[in-house]
């Protein structure tokens, strides 16, 4: 609320300007004798009235009875003033709301500065037209939902300077038309959730000067039309997330004079329409990145009188429309490069009363991006000079305030691109007045007044008026000639530069400012170690010079100040050289940072380059790998972790190499966020010594661990039975593998073999070979090799057979006897061979006759093909040609027996039985050992064919039923005889029985026969269209 008494603002204005307003009414013209009248305005202040006069004319519209002693009044005396629009009863003795009666025209009622304790709705009920009610500066302690009449049309309510401690739920629910409410200077500590739930038309809310400590989330979300919110001078230190969420229309927010320590986006969220934000006089030391991201309309931001130490690029993002930024009275000593790039529209920047000397003395372009800034205030920043490029980017700069800085000199190059910039230079008494400073006279002849102290406080008329008065005082203070007192040369000491003529400003031969001969260097120091930084500077003339250090752009911390030693040396030419050494002892983390050497004398300051001191910590293991023993195929775990700064890199080696098997096979894994390394599916090749190294720029440490792989003993090659001739040597092999390496022991027939007992038995070094010299017959038997290690035991057996040595007995025979023996053997071989061939020929002919007899048995059935059928395609779409077809005949005629070269009749083979229903081939007879395989082939047959069994004439070499299962197709094997016979079966069956037997050793041909028909291997049978093989 803008004023305590809004009722008589206009009245007071007219009273003052009586010469231009309505005429003054005298007592003879019906004006009350205790009042001063102006038309229908009656001013009866300070008349000592104790009662309400009852003789006011009925046409009065404005009545001021403030500063009297009225405690009661007669409603009849007041209610007759039917045209009364505004009445002020301030500063009287009312202890409750007086009953005024029915005043249909009354719009403004002021009861400020009384002694009212309670508020009741009864006196307000007749005041149906009342719009403004001032109850400020009373003693009201509580308000309830019965304090005001229902559905009242009140628009402005002033409750400031009362004793309200608690807001009762629903206290304002009858005032739904309120537009402005002032609750400043009460004792409120908390704001209940539904404090303002019914005030949907409220535009201005003043809660300043209470005792609020926090603002809960969504506390103002019902105030959809609020434009001004004041929370000044409370005890706010905690603002919850979304504290101002819902205030989409608020344009001015005042939070100055609180205890806020951190500016965060979480509680600024939702202020999308905000134009003015006042956060001055808080304890703000940090602004979170992107805090202003949602405040795209912000134009005025006041952060003066806080504890900010730096400005960064991230803390200014989002301030695109900002026009005024006040950062005065902080502790700012650092401005990050390009921090103002996002403030393209900024016009006024106040950085006065900070610690910006280093920023403008040694940094180029700290204000780059401020193209529209016309006013920059750098007063009281301990600035001694300006960097030649300190003002780069300030293209529109008009006023630069450098008041109250110990400036020694200013270079014209700094302002060469700013021809319209005027300087405010006051309270400067140590300037170097030489010919290089004469340019200042043309830049300061126009005096620019500094801006007012309260230029952006709020829109309240009283504050605005106070700001105008303060501005006038500031103008008076600065509407004086700039004073820039000289300190050099001595002849001009104490004189004002602007009072000197150009002839007095002579040029000096050399600069008296200090220069650096040696600058510090970037260093890396170990934690808890010692180190030093040094620099050397020179100053001309007999001028004292000081050499100091800065850390992180600030003065050296107190704990390091005592470690600075300076060595002065006078030069022959009268100059002074000074060396400064900064000793860093027992280095810790807080020693790390940016260091700079600063040389200062009475003529200026010089800065060395900034160097970085980095603190590193030598790597130290917090987990070392331990020896690991694992079984083959399992996983091995190695732990290794180290600490240090920078963070050490962990690496593994095996037996001195980095390309070890587990790494090459990608079986060496590390778990995320863990210090464990795993060798997956361990192999024997993974066994060895592993080295874990932790390395950073400070050094390297190593730790070692052995991985042992255990494997059950086994034989590299199976033990085999051996034969030896009596008298010769025998070797039995027991080649072992396993981890650890197995121990090998031998025994014969359960009795351990000990070479010490029998000199003929010898072992190799590891026992893998058993050598028996001069084998004897009793050496034959069962030899057992026992392999054992920590994992288990394995046994192997080898049988040694000893043959008698007959070669030695034949050595005594003469040559003639040996010849006779060989002849006899040859004769027997020839006779035996001839007899064998006779038997073969006889059996072949007999088999052919038997095959013919069996063949004729099936010729009577028209639908049954003969056994001489083709080995054609088999399957659902393959058909077997009928017996007697040309194709069958040709195949039959070309068949040859692989053993004899003569025709072999199919009926000569013994009979076999094929069980079609069970898909098996049954043969009685001899052993199965000579039968290698049987093949079956299927083909579709006419549905009229019904054969369940077929007897095949084969050799009697099967004694059981062979199941018909899938197997590969036909094969040719040199030295084997293959016989195939086609068998007709039901429609979905067609079987072929195949027998393979060894061909005679003297036979050079090979082939296979089908149904008694021989097909030579060199000829091509008819191609198979489809085939399914069963064995």
Tab-separated table of N, CA and C in Angstrom, residues 759-877:
chain	number	residue	atom	x	y	z
A	759	UNK	N	68.237	-102.609	-10.470
A	759	UNK	CA	69.022	-101.687	-11.284
A	759	UNK	C	68.575	-101.653	-12.728
A	760	UNK	N	67.747	-102.647	-13.153
A	760	UNK	CA	67.290	-102.641	-14.541
A	760	UNK	C	66.164	-101.633	-14.785
A	761	UNK	N	65.537	-101.146	-13.741
A	761	UNK	CA	64.425	-100.185	-13.863
A	761	UNK	C	64.951	-98.765	-13.672
A	762	UNK	N	64.622	-97.902	-14.601
A	762	UNK	CA	65.075	-96.515	-14.549
A	762	UNK	C	63.891	-95.590	-14.889
A	763	UNK	N	63.863	-94.444	-14.212
A	763	UNK	CA	62.855	-93.402	-14.488
A	763	UNK	C	63.534	-92.186	-15.104
A	764	UNK	N	62.794	-91.495	-15.976
A	764	UNK	CA	63.277	-90.177	-16.388
A	764	UNK	C	63.162	-89.228	-15.198
A	765	UNK	N	63.575	-87.956	-15.422
A	765	UNK	CA	63.666	-87.022	-14.298
A	765	UNK	C	62.330	-86.821	-13.597
A	766	UNK	N	61.262	-86.765	-14.332
A	766	UNK	CA	59.954	-86.556	-13.718
A	766	UNK	C	59.143	-87.831	-13.618
A	767	UNK	N	59.718	-88.952	-13.999
A	767	UNK	CA	59.029	-90.223	-13.870
A	767	UNK	C	58.049	-90.525	-14.966
A	768	UNK	N	58.022	-89.730	-16.041
A	768	UNK	CA	57.036	-89.952	-17.097
A	768	UNK	C	57.375	-91.156	-17.967
A	769	UNK	N	58.616	-91.603	-17.980
A	769	UNK	CA	59.028	-92.776	-18.766
A	769	UNK	C	59.670	-93.794	-17.833
A	770	UNK	N	59.248	-95.044	-17.972
A	770	UNK	CA	59.834	-96.155	-17.225
A	770	UNK	C	60.638	-97.008	-18.209
A	771	UNK	N	61.930	-97.068	-18.019
A	771	UNK	CA	62.844	-97.818	-18.888
A	771	UNK	C	63.243	-99.106	-18.182
A	772	UNK	N	62.984	-100.214	-18.856
A	772	UNK	CA	63.365	-101.528	-18.328
A	772	UNK	C	64.443	-102.084	-19.236
A	773	UNK	N	65.630	-102.249	-18.685
A	773	UNK	CA	66.749	-102.785	-19.449
A	773	UNK	C	66.771	-104.313	-19.340
A	774	UNK	N	67.199	-104.935	-20.469
A	774	UNK	CA	67.367	-106.384	-20.506
A	774	UNK	C	66.115	-107.075	-19.967
A	775	UNK	N	65.024	-106.854	-20.720
A	775	UNK	CA	63.736	-107.371	-20.285
A	775	UNK	C	63.787	-108.873	-20.110
A	776	UNK	N	63.197	-109.330	-19.036
A	776	UNK	CA	63.108	-110.765	-18.741
A	776	UNK	C	61.644	-111.175	-18.760
A	777	UNK	N	61.423	-112.472	-18.812
A	777	UNK	CA	60.066	-112.980	-18.913
A	777	UNK	C	59.231	-112.606	-17.693
A	778	UNK	N	59.852	-112.539	-16.517
A	778	UNK	CA	59.098	-112.190	-15.330
A	778	UNK	C	58.712	-110.712	-15.283
A	779	UNK	N	59.259	-109.923	-16.215
A	779	UNK	CA	58.890	-108.506	-16.265
A	779	UNK	C	57.508	-108.288	-16.890
A	780	UNK	N	56.982	-109.267	-17.563
A	780	UNK	CA	55.656	-109.128	-18.149
A	780	UNK	C	54.623	-108.949	-17.037
A	781	UNK	N	53.591	-108.178	-17.361
A	781	UNK	CA	52.533	-107.984	-16.374
A	781	UNK	C	51.860	-106.619	-16.499
A	782	UNK	N	51.157	-106.261	-15.462
A	782	UNK	CA	50.330	-105.047	-15.437
A	782	UNK	C	51.064	-103.948	-14.669
A	783	UNK	N	51.383	-102.869	-15.420
A	783	UNK	CA	52.098	-101.750	-14.831
A	783	UNK	C	51.105	-100.577	-14.648
A	784	UNK	N	51.112	-100.000	-13.464
A	784	UNK	CA	50.183	-98.920	-13.136
A	784	UNK	C	50.963	-97.638	-12.878
A	785	UNK	N	50.514	-96.547	-13.542
A	785	UNK	CA	51.104	-95.211	-13.340
A	785	UNK	C	50.114	-94.379	-12.524
A	786	UNK	N	50.585	-93.829	-11.440
A	786	UNK	CA	49.747	-93.045	-10.518
A	786	UNK	C	50.145	-91.569	-10.616
A	787	UNK	N	49.133	-90.716	-11.021
A	787	UNK	CA	49.347	-89.271	-11.103
A	787	UNK	C	48.626	-88.621	-9.929
A	788	UNK	N	49.320	-87.749	-9.210
A	788	UNK	CA	48.685	-87.114	-8.045
A	788	UNK	C	49.197	-85.688	-7.865
A	789	UNK	N	48.280	-84.771	-7.514
A	789	UNK	CA	48.619	-83.415	-7.097
A	789	UNK	C	47.618	-82.977	-6.044
A	790	UNK	N	47.593	-81.664	-5.755
A	790	UNK	CA	46.728	-81.185	-4.682
A	790	UNK	C	45.248	-81.288	-5.021
A	791	UNK	N	44.922	-81.465	-6.295
A	791	UNK	CA	43.529	-81.517	-6.703
A	791	UNK	C	42.972	-82.928	-6.649
A	792	UNK	N	43.790	-83.923	-7.055
A	792	UNK	CA	43.279	-85.282	-7.084
A	792	UNK	C	44.302	-86.267	-7.582
A	793	UNK	N	43.835	-87.486	-7.847
A	793	UNK	CA	44.695	-88.600	-8.259
A	793	UNK	C	44.059	-89.283	-9.454
A	794	UNK	N	44.898	-89.689	-10.406
A	794	UNK	CA	44.458	-90.422	-11.590
A	794	UNK	C	45.405	-91.605	-11.806
A	795	UNK	N	44.820	-92.727	-12.240
A	795	UNK	CA	45.610	-93.941	-12.482
A	795	UNK	C	45.504	-94.351	-13.940
A	796	UNK	N	46.595	-94.909	-14.449
A	796	UNK	CA	46.633	-95.460	-15.786
A	796	UNK	C	47.369	-96.807	-15.787
A	797	UNK	N	46.992	-97.676	-16.708
A	797	UNK	CA	47.557	-99.036	-16.736
A	797	UNK	C	48.105	-99.330	-18.118
A	798	UNK	N	49.244	-99.978	-18.140
A	798	UNK	CA	49.854	-100.446	-19.372
A	798	UNK	C	50.325	-101.873	-19.136
A	799	UNK	N	49.974	-102.758	-20.046
A	799	UNK	CA	50.357	-104.173	-19.924
A	799	UNK	C	51.582	-104.436	-20.794
A	800	UNK	N	52.586	-105.009	-20.209
A	800	UNK	CA	53.814	-105.344	-20.920
A	800	UNK	C	53.811	-106.846	-21.220
A	801	UNK	N	53.924	-107.156	-22.483
A	801	UNK	CA	54.030	-108.555	-22.919
A	801	UNK	C	55.463	-108.804	-23.359
A	802	UNK	N	56.064	-109.893	-22.871
A	802	UNK	CA	57.463	-110.238	-23.182
A	802	UNK	C	57.461	-111.454	-24.096
A	803	UNK	N	58.044	-111.318	-25.261
A	803	UNK	CA	58.138	-112.407	-26.248
A	803	UNK	C	59.494	-113.082	-26.136
A	804	UNK	N	59.483	-114.374	-26.289
A	804	UNK	CA	60.792	-115.062	-26.233
A	804	UNK	C	61.664	-114.652	-27.414
A	805	UNK	N	62.898	-114.631	-27.229
A	805	UNK	CA	63.869	-114.213	-28.249
A	805	UNK	C	64.284	-115.431	-29.042
A	806	UNK	N	63.585	-115.745	-30.225
A	806	UNK	CA	63.919	-116.895	-31.090
A	806	UNK	C	64.938	-116.538	-32.126
A	807	UNK	N	65.117	-115.309	-32.379
A	807	UNK	CA	66.087	-114.916	-33.410
A	807	UNK	C	67.486	-115.412	-33.076
A	808	UNK	N	67.777	-115.447	-31.862
A	808	UNK	CA	69.119	-115.889	-31.463
A	808	UNK	C	69.340	-117.360	-31.712
A	809	UNK	N	68.241	-118.218	-31.668
A	809	UNK	CA	68.374	-119.654	-31.899
A	809	UNK	C	68.597	-119.975	-33.358
A	810	UNK	N	68.091	-119.130	-34.218
A	810	UNK	CA	68.266	-119.399	-35.647
A	810	UNK	C	69.596	-118.922	-36.178
A	811	UNK	N	70.289	-118.219	-35.426
A	811	UNK	CA	71.556	-117.675	-35.940
A	811	UNK	C	72.599	-118.761	-36.246
A	812	UNK	N	72.424	-119.965	-35.617
A	812	UNK	CA	73.464	-120.982	-35.798
A	812	UNK	C	73.248	-121.813	-37.068
A	813	UNK	N	72.042	-121.693	-37.689
A	813	UNK	CA	71.795	-122.442	-38.922
A	813	UNK	C	72.638	-121.879	-40.048
A	814	UNK	N	73.024	-122.806	-40.978
A	814	UNK	CA	73.863	-122.357	-42.097
A	814	UNK	C	72.968	-121.817	-43.195
A	815	UNK	N	73.578	-121.378	-44.232
A	815	UNK	CA	72.865	-120.713	-45.317
A	815	UNK	C	72.018	-121.706	-46.099
A	816	UNK	N	72.501	-122.891	-46.348
A	816	UNK	CA	71.750	-123.880	-47.127
A	816	UNK	C	70.466	-124.280	-46.424
A	817	UNK	N	70.527	-124.430	-45.114
A	817	UNK	CA	69.319	-124.799	-44.367
A	817	UNK	C	68.273	-123.703	-44.449
A	818	UNK	N	68.686	-122.502	-44.374
A	818	UNK	CA	67.748	-121.379	-44.459
A	818	UNK	C	67.087	-121.328	-45.824
A	819	UNK	N	67.826	-121.651	-46.870
A	819	UNK	CA	67.268	-121.616	-48.222
A	819	UNK	C	66.170	-122.660	-48.361
A	820	UNK	N	66.411	-123.866	-47.847
A	820	UNK	CA	65.428	-124.953	-47.931
A	820	UNK	C	64.138	-124.547	-47.209
A	821	UNK	N	64.285	-123.915	-46.083
A	821	UNK	CA	63.101	-123.512	-45.309
A	821	UNK	C	62.259	-122.521	-46.091
A	822	UNK	N	62.869	-121.518	-46.711
A	822	UNK	CA	62.118	-120.531	-47.489
A	822	UNK	C	61.419	-121.157	-48.696
A	823	UNK	N	62.036	-122.139	-49.356
A	823	UNK	CA	61.408	-122.797	-50.514
A	823	UNK	C	60.152	-123.533	-50.079
A	824	UNK	N	60.249	-124.248	-48.959
A	824	UNK	CA	59.090	-125.004	-48.472
A	824	UNK	C	57.936	-124.048	-48.169
A	825	UNK	N	58.246	-122.956	-47.565
A	825	UNK	CA	57.201	-121.976	-47.239
A	825	UNK	C	56.547	-121.440	-48.492
A	826	UNK	N	57.309	-121.152	-49.541
A	826	UNK	CA	56.755	-120.626	-50.784
A	826	UNK	C	55.829	-121.618	-51.452
A	827	UNK	N	56.196	-122.914	-51.452
A	827	UNK	CA	55.367	-123.958	-52.069
A	827	UNK	C	54.018	-124.030	-51.370
A	828	UNK	N	54.060	-124.052	-50.056
A	828	UNK	CA	52.808	-124.105	-49.317
A	828	UNK	C	51.918	-122.891	-49.623
A	829	UNK	N	52.505	-121.744	-49.812
A	829	UNK	CA	51.712	-120.545	-50.118
A	829	UNK	C	51.028	-120.671	-51.470
A	830	UNK	N	51.725	-121.165	-52.481
A	830	UNK	CA	51.146	-121.309	-53.818
A	830	UNK	C	49.992	-122.293	-53.801
A	831	UNK	N	50.192	-123.456	-53.127
A	831	UNK	CA	49.137	-124.455	-53.065
A	831	UNK	C	47.922	-123.912	-52.320
A	832	UNK	N	48.173	-123.229	-51.246
A	832	UNK	CA	47.049	-122.688	-50.489
A	832	UNK	C	46.260	-121.658	-51.277
A	833	UNK	N	46.944	-120.862	-52.036
A	833	UNK	CA	46.270	-119.836	-52.840
A	833	UNK	C	45.403	-120.475	-53.919
A	834	UNK	N	45.917	-121.454	-54.581
A	834	UNK	CA	45.150	-122.131	-55.638
A	834	UNK	C	43.891	-122.758	-55.065
A	835	UNK	N	44.041	-123.430	-53.920
A	835	UNK	CA	42.862	-124.051	-53.296
A	835	UNK	C	41.815	-123.012	-52.925
A	836	UNK	N	42.280	-121.893	-52.467
A	836	UNK	CA	41.330	-120.828	-52.107
A	836	UNK	C	40.563	-120.343	-53.300
A	837	UNK	N	41.207	-120.189	-54.437
A	837	UNK	CA	40.517	-119.723	-55.631
A	837	UNK	C	39.478	-120.741	-56.110
A	838	UNK	N	39.790	-121.995	-55.983
A	838	UNK	CA	38.831	-123.042	-56.378
A	838	UNK	C	37.570	-122.915	-55.524
A	839	UNK	N	37.752	-122.733	-54.227
A	839	UNK	CA	36.605	-122.620	-53.325
A	839	UNK	C	35.782	-121.378	-53.674
A	840	UNK	N	36.459	-120.303	-53.973
A	840	UNK	CA	35.751	-119.059	-54.301
A	840	UNK	C	34.913	-119.234	-55.550
A	841	UNK	N	35.482	-119.886	-56.599
A	841	UNK	CA	34.749	-120.055	-57.851
A	841	UNK	C	33.533	-120.935	-57.622
A	842	UNK	N	33.701	-121.961	-56.852
A	842	UNK	CA	32.597	-122.891	-56.592
A	842	UNK	C	31.466	-122.180	-55.856
A	843	UNK	N	31.779	-121.454	-54.840
A	843	UNK	CA	30.748	-120.786	-54.063
A	843	UNK	C	30.034	-119.713	-54.893
A	844	UNK	N	30.757	-119.080	-55.785
A	844	UNK	CA	30.140	-118.041	-56.615
A	844	UNK	C	29.102	-118.642	-57.534
A	845	UNK	N	29.432	-119.733	-58.166
A	845	UNK	CA	28.480	-120.358	-59.076
A	845	UNK	C	27.268	-120.868	-58.309
A	846	UNK	N	27.476	-121.419	-57.192
A	846	UNK	CA	26.372	-121.940	-56.402
A	846	UNK	C	25.435	-120.809	-55.971
A	847	UNK	N	25.970	-119.641	-55.635
A	847	UNK	CA	25.154	-118.492	-55.217
A	847	UNK	C	24.330	-117.957	-56.376
A	848	UNK	N	24.899	-117.986	-57.587
A	848	UNK	CA	24.174	-117.500	-58.762
A	848	UNK	C	22.955	-118.374	-59.046
A	849	UNK	N	23.124	-119.671	-58.918
A	849	UNK	CA	22.000	-120.564	-59.142
A	849	UNK	C	20.905	-120.313	-58.117
A	850	UNK	N	21.250	-120.155	-56.898
A	850	UNK	CA	20.256	-119.918	-55.864
A	850	UNK	C	19.521	-118.610	-56.078
A	851	UNK	N	20.207	-117.593	-56.583
A	851	UNK	CA	19.592	-116.283	-56.843
A	851	UNK	C	18.563	-116.372	-57.945
A	852	UNK	N	18.874	-117.162	-58.998
A	852	UNK	CA	17.919	-117.321	-60.092
A	852	UNK	C	16.660	-117.995	-59.613
A	853	UNK	N	16.775	-118.962	-58.773
A	853	UNK	CA	15.600	-119.645	-58.253
A	853	UNK	C	14.722	-118.709	-57.459
A	854	UNK	N	15.272	-117.895	-56.665
A	854	UNK	CA	14.493	-116.927	-55.886
A	854	UNK	C	13.867	-115.883	-56.761
A	855	UNK	N	14.497	-115.500	-57.826
A	855	UNK	CA	13.986	-114.473	-58.732
A	855	UNK	C	12.712	-114.934	-59.426
A	856	UNK	N	12.666	-116.139	-59.842
A	856	UNK	CA	11.502	-116.644	-60.573
A	856	UNK	C	10.291	-116.736	-59.694
A	857	UNK	N	10.460	-116.751	-58.403
A	857	UNK	CA	9.331	-116.859	-57.477
A	857	UNK	C	8.435	-115.659	-57.537
A	858	UNK	N	8.962	-114.507	-57.824
A	858	UNK	CA	8.177	-113.272	-57.821
A	858	UNK	C	7.761	-112.821	-59.219
A	859	UNK	N	8.209	-113.528	-60.220
A	859	UNK	CA	7.840	-113.127	-61.581
A	859	UNK	C	6.368	-113.335	-61.836
A	860	UNK	N	5.666	-114.172	-61.048
A	860	UNK	CA	4.249	-114.441	-61.278
A	860	UNK	C	3.392	-113.254	-60.888
A	861	UNK	N	3.871	-112.428	-60.000
A	861	UNK	CA	3.078	-111.261	-59.562
A	861	UNK	C	3.337	-110.099	-60.468
A	862	UNK	N	2.336	-109.666	-61.131
A	862	UNK	CA	2.495	-108.598	-62.127
A	862	UNK	C	2.912	-107.285	-61.496
A	863	UNK	N	2.447	-107.014	-60.287
A	863	UNK	CA	2.717	-105.717	-59.669
A	863	UNK	C	4.003	-105.693	-58.852
A	864	UNK	N	4.718	-106.795	-58.844
A	864	UNK	CA	5.940	-106.857	-58.022
A	864	UNK	C	7.150	-106.850	-58.915
A	865	UNK	N	7.998	-105.899	-58.861
A	865	UNK	CA	9.205	-105.858	-59.700
A	865	UNK	C	10.218	-106.878	-59.230
A	866	UNK	N	11.115	-107.217	-60.144
A	866	UNK	CA	12.171	-108.158	-59.802
A	866	UNK	C	13.267	-107.514	-59.021
A	867	UNK	N	14.183	-108.334	-58.531
A	867	UNK	CA	15.311	-107.834	-57.746
A	867	UNK	C	16.337	-107.137	-58.595
A	868	UNK	N	16.214	-107.235	-59.859
A	868	UNK	CA	17.172	-106.551	-60.735
A	868	UNK	C	16.765	-105.119	-60.994
A	869	UNK	N	15.827	-104.611	-60.204
A	869	UNK	CA	15.365	-103.237	-60.368
A	869	UNK	C	16.473	-102.226	-60.172
A	870	UNK	N	16.200	-101.047	-60.662
A	870	UNK	CA	17.214	-99.988	-60.631
A	870	UNK	C	17.427	-99.477	-59.225
A	871	UNK	N	18.627	-98.916	-58.983
A	871	UNK	CA	18.904	-98.141	-57.763
A	871	UNK	C	18.485	-96.700	-58.003
A	872	UNK	N	17.286	-96.506	-58.463
A	872	UNK	CA	16.832	-95.182	-58.867
A	872	UNK	C	16.460	-94.304	-57.719
A	873	UNK	N	15.767	-93.208	-58.049
A	873	UNK	CA	15.381	-92.229	-57.031
A	873	UNK	C	14.363	-92.828	-56.095
A	874	UNK	N	14.464	-92.408	-54.809
A	874	UNK	CA	13.543	-92.905	-53.799
A	874	UNK	C	12.937	-91.739	-53.076
A	875	UNK	N	11.684	-91.896	-52.665
A	875	UNK	CA	10.972	-90.837	-51.990
A	875	UNK	C	9.559	-90.794	-52.473
A	876	UNK	N	8.795	-89.828	-52.051
A	876	UNK	CA	7.385	-89.763	-52.415
A	876	UNK	C	7.149	-89.644	-53.894
A	877	UNK	N	8.069	-88.999	-54.620
A	877	UNK	CA	7.859	-88.780	-56.052
A	877	UNK	C	8.793	-89.618	-56.911
